[in-house]
mmCIF file of C-alpha atoms in Angstrom:
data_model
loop_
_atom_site.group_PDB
_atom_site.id
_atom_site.type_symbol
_atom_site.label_atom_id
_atom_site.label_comp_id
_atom_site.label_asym_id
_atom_site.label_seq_id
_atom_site.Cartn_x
_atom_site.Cartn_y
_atom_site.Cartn_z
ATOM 1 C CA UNK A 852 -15.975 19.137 -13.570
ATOM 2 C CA UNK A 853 -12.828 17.716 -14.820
ATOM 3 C CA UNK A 854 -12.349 13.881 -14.185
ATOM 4 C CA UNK A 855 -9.657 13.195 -12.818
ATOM 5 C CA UNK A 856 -10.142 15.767 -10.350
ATOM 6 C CA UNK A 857 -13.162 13.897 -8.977
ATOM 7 C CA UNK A 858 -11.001 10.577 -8.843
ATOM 8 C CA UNK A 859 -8.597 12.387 -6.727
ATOM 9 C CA UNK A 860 -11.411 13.358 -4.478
ATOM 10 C CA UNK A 861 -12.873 10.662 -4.124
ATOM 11 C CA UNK A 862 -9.753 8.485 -4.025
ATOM 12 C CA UNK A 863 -8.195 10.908 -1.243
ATOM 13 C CA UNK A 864 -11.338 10.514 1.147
ATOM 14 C CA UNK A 865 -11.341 7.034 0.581
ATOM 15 C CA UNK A 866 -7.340 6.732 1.051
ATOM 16 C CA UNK A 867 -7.802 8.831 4.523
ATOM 17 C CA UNK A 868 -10.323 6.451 5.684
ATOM 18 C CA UNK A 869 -8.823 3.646 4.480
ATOM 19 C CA UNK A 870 -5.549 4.564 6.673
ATOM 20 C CA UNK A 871 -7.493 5.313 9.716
ATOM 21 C CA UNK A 872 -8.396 1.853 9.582
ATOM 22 C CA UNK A 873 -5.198 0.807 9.330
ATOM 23 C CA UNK A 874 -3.798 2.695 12.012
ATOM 24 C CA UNK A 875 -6.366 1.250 13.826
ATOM 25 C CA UNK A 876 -5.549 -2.333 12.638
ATOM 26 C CA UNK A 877 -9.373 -2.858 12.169
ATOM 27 C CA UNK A 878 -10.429 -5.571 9.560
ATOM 28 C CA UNK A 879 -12.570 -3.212 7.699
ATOM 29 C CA UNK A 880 -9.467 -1.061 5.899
ATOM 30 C CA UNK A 881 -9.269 -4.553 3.661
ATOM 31 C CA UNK A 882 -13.353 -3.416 2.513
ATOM 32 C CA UNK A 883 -11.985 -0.014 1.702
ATOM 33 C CA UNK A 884 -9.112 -1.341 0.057
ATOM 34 C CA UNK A 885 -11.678 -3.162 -2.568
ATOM 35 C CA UNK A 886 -13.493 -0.333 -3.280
ATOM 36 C CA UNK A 887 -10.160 2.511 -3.430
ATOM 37 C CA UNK A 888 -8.378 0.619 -5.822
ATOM 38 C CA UNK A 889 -10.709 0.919 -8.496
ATOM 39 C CA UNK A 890 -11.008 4.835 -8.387
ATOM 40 C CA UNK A 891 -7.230 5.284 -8.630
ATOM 41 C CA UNK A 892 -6.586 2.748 -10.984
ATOM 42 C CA UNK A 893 -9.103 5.148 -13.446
ATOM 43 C CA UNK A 894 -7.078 8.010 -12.167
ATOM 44 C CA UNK A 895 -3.340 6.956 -12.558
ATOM 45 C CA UNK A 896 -4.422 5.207 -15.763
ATOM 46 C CA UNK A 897 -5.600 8.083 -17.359
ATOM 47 C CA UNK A 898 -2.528 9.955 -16.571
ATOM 48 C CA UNK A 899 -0.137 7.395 -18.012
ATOM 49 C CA UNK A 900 1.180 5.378 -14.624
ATOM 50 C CA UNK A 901 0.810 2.171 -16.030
ATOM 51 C CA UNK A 902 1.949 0.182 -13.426
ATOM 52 C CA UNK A 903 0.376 2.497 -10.639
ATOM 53 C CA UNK A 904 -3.096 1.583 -12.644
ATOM 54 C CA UNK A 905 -1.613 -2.063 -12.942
ATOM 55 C CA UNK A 906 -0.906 -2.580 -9.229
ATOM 56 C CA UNK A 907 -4.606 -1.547 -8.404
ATOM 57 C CA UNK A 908 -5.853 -5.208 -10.003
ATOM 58 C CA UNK A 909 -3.146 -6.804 -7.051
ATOM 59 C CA UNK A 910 -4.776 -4.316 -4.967
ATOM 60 C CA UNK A 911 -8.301 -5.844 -4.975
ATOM 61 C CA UNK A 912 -6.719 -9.469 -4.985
ATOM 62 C CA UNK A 913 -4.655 -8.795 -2.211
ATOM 63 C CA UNK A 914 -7.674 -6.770 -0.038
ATOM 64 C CA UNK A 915 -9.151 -10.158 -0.467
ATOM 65 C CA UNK A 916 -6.352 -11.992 0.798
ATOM 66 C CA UNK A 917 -5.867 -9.300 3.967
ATOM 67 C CA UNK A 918 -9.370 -10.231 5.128
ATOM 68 C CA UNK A 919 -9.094 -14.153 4.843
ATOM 69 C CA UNK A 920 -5.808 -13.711 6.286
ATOM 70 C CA UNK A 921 -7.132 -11.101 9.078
ATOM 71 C CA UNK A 922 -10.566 -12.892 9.253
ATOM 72 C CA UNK A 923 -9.640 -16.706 9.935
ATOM 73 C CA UNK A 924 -8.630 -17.028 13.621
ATOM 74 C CA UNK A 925 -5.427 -19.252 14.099
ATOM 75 C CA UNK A 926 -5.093 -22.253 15.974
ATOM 76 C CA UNK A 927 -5.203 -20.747 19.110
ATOM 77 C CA UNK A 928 -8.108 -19.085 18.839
ATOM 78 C CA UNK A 929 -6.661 -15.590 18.594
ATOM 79 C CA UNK A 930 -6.629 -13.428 15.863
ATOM 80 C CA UNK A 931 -3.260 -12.864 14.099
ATOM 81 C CA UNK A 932 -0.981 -10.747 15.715
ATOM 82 C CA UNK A 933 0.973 -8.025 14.867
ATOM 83 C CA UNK A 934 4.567 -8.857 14.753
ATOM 84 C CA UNK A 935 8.053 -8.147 13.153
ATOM 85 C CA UNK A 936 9.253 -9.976 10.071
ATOM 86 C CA UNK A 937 11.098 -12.790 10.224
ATOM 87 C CA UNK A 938 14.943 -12.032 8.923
ATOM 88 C CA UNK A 939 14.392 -14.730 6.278
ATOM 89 C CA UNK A 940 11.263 -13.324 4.928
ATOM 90 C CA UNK A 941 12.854 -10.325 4.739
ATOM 91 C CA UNK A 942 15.647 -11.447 2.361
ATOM 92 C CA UNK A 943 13.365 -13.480 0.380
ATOM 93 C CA UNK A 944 10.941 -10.345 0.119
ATOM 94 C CA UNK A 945 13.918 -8.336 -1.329
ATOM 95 C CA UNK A 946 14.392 -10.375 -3.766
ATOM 96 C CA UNK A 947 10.573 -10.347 -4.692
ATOM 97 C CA UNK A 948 10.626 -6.784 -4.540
ATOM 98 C CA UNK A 949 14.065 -6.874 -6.931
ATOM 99 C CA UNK A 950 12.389 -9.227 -9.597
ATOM 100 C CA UNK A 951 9.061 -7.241 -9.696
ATOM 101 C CA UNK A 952 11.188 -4.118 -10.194
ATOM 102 C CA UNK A 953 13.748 -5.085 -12.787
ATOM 103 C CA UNK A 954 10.405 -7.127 -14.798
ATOM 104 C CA UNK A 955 8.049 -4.004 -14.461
ATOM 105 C CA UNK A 956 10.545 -1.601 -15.756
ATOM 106 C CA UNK A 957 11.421 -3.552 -18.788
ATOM 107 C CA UNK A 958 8.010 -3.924 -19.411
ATOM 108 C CA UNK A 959 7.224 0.202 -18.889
ATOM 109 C CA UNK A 960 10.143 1.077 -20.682
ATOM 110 C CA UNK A 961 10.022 -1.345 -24.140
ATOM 111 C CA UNK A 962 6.006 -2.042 -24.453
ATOM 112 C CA UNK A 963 4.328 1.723 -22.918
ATOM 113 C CA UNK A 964 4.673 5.125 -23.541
ATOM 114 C CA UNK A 965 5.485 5.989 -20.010
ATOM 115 C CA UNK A 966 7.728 8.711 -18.881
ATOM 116 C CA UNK A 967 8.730 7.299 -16.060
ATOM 117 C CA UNK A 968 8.768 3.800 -16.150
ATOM 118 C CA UNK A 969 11.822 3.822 -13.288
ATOM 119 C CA UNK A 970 9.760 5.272 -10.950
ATOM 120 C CA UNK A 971 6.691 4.012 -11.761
ATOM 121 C CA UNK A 972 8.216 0.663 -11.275
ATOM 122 C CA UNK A 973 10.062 1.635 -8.272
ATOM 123 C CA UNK A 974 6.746 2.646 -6.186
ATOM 124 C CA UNK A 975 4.643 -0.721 -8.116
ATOM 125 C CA UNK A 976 7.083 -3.297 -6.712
ATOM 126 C CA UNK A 977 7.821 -1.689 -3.056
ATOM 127 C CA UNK A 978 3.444 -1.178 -2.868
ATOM 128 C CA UNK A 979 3.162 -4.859 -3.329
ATOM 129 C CA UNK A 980 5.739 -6.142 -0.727
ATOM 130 C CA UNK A 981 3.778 -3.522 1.410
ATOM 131 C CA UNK A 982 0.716 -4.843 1.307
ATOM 132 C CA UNK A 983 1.592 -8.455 1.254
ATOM 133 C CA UNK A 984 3.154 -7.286 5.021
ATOM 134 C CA UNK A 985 -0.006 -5.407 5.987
ATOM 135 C CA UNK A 986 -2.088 -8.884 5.562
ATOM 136 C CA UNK A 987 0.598 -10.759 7.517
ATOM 137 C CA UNK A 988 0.585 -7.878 10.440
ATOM 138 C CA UNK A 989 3.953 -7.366 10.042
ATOM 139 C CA UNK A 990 5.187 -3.485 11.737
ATOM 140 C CA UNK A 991 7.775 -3.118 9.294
ATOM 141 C CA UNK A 992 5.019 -3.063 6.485
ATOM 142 C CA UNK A 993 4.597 1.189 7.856
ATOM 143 C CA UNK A 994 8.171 1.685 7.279
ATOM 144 C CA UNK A 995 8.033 0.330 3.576
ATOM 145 C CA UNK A 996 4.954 2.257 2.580
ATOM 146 C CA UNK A 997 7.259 5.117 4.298
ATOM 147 C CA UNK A 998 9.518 4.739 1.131
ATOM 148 C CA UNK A 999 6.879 4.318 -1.420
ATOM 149 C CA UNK A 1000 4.593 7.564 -0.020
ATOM 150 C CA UNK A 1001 7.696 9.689 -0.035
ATOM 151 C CA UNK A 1002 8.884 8.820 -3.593
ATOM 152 C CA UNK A 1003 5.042 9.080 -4.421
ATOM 153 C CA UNK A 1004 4.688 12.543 -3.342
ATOM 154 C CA UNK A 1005 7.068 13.695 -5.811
ATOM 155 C CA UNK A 1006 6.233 11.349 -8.776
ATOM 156 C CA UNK A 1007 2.408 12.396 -8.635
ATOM 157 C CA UNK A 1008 3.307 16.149 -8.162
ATOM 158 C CA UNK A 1009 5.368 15.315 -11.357
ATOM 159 C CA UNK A 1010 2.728 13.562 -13.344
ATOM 160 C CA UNK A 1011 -0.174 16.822 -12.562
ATOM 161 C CA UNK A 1012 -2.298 14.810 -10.100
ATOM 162 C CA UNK A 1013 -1.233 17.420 -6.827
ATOM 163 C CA UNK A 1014 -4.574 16.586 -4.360
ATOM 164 C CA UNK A 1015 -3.196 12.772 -4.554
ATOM 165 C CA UNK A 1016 0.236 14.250 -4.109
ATOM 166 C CA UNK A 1017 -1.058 15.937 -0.964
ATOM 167 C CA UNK A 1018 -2.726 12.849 0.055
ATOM 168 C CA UNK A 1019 0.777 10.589 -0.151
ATOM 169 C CA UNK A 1020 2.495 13.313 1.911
ATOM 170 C CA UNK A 1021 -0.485 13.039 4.466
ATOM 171 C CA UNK A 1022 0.505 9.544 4.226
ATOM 172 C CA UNK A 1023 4.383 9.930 4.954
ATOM 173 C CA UNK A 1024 3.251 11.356 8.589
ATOM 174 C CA UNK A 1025 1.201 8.715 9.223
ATOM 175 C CA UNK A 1026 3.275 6.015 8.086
ATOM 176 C CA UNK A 1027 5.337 7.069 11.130
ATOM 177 C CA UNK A 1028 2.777 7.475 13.658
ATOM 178 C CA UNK A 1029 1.132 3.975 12.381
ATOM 179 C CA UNK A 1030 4.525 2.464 12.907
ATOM 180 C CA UNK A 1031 4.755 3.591 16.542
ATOM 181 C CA UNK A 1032 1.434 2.816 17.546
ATOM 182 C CA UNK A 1033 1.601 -1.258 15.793
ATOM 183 C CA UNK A 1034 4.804 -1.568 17.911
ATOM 184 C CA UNK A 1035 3.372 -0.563 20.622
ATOM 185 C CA UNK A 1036 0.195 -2.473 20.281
ATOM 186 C CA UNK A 1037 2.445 -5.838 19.203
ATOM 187 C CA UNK A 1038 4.716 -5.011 22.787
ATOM 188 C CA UNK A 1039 1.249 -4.749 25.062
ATOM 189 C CA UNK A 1040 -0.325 -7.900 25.299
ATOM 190 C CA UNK A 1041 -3.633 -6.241 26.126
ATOM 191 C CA UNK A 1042 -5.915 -5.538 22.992
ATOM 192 C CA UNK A 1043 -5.720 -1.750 22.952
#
C-alpha cells in the first residue's frame, strides 16, 4: 500500500475526531492534537509542503499549551471560557500572522524547493494564529481556520494528496457549524 495514502487515512480519522472534540470544546481534542500532528507532518513532508510539515512541530508545542491553558482552572474557580477576542489582540495577532507570513515565504522561496512557497506560507502563518485562539477559547479562532481549510482544499488537491483535500473541505462545513455552536455556548451561561 502506498504511504502516503495510509498517512492520509490515518491523519483524516484522526483530524475528524480531533474536530469533534473541538466542536465539542472538550479538553481531550488537545491529546489528539499530539498524536495528529505527527502523521501529517510525514505526509505533507513527503510531498514537499515544507512549512505544512514545519507547522506540525508548533502543533505538538502548542497541543501542550491548549491543555495547560484549558486544564488550569482560573481564579475563580471556573474553567476558561469561551469568548471573543479582544480588538487589541486582534491587531497585534495580524501583525503576528503578517511577520510569520512574509519570514516563512522568504524562507520557502530562497532555501527549499517548494512550488508553492506563497501558499504554503499563507495556510502555515494563518494555522498558527488559529490555534494560538483555540487554546485561549476565543470564537473567532472557527472563522480563521475557515480561511485556512478553504485555501487548503485547493492547495492539497494541487499538491496530489485528494483524501486530505476531502478532509479540509469536511472541515470548511464545520468550521461554520463550530462557530455557531461556541457562540452560542459563550452567550448561555449554562454549561451545555
Amino acid at each position: 500500500m502506498d504511504w502516503a495514502l495510509v498517512l492520509q487515512i490515518v491523519g483524516t480519522t484522526l483530524g475528524l475526531l480531533y474536530l469533534y472534540l473541538e466542536y465539542k470544546a472538550s479538553i481531550w481534542l488537545w491529546l489528539i492534537g499530539l498524536i495528529m500532528p505527527l502523521v501529517h507532518g510525514m505526509l505533507y513532508f513527503s510531498k514537499g509542503l515544507y512549512a505544512d510539515a514545519m507547522m506540525n512541530a508548533y502543533y505538538v508545542l502548542a497541543g501542550l499549551y491548549g491543555w495547560i491553558v484549558w486544564k488550569n482552572k482560573r481564579p475563580s474557580g471556573k474553567p476558561l471560557p469561551i469568548s471573543q477576542t479582544p480588538l487589541k489582540v486582534a491587531l497585534r495577532l495580524m501583525g503576528v500572522y503578517a511577520l510569520l507570513h512574509i519570514s516563512l515565504f522568504c524562507f520557502l522561496y530562497y532555501c527549499t524547493d517548494s512550488t508553492v512557497p506563497f501558499l504554503d506560507a499563507f495556510t502555515t502563518a494563518l494555522s498558527m494564529i488559529a490555534m494560538w485562539m483555540l487554546s485561549r477559547k476565543y470564537v473567532e479562532q472557527w472563522l480563521v481556520w475557515l480561511v485556512v481549510d478553504m485555501v487548503t482544499v485547493g492547495l492539497y488537491w494541487y499538491k496530489g494528496i485528494p483524501i486530505t483535500a476531502g478532509l479540509y473541505t469536511v472541515y470548511c462545513a464545520l468550521a461554520v457549524v463550530g462557530y455557531l455552536r461556541w457562540r452560542r455556548m459563550m452567550l448561555t451561561p449554562v454549561n451545555e
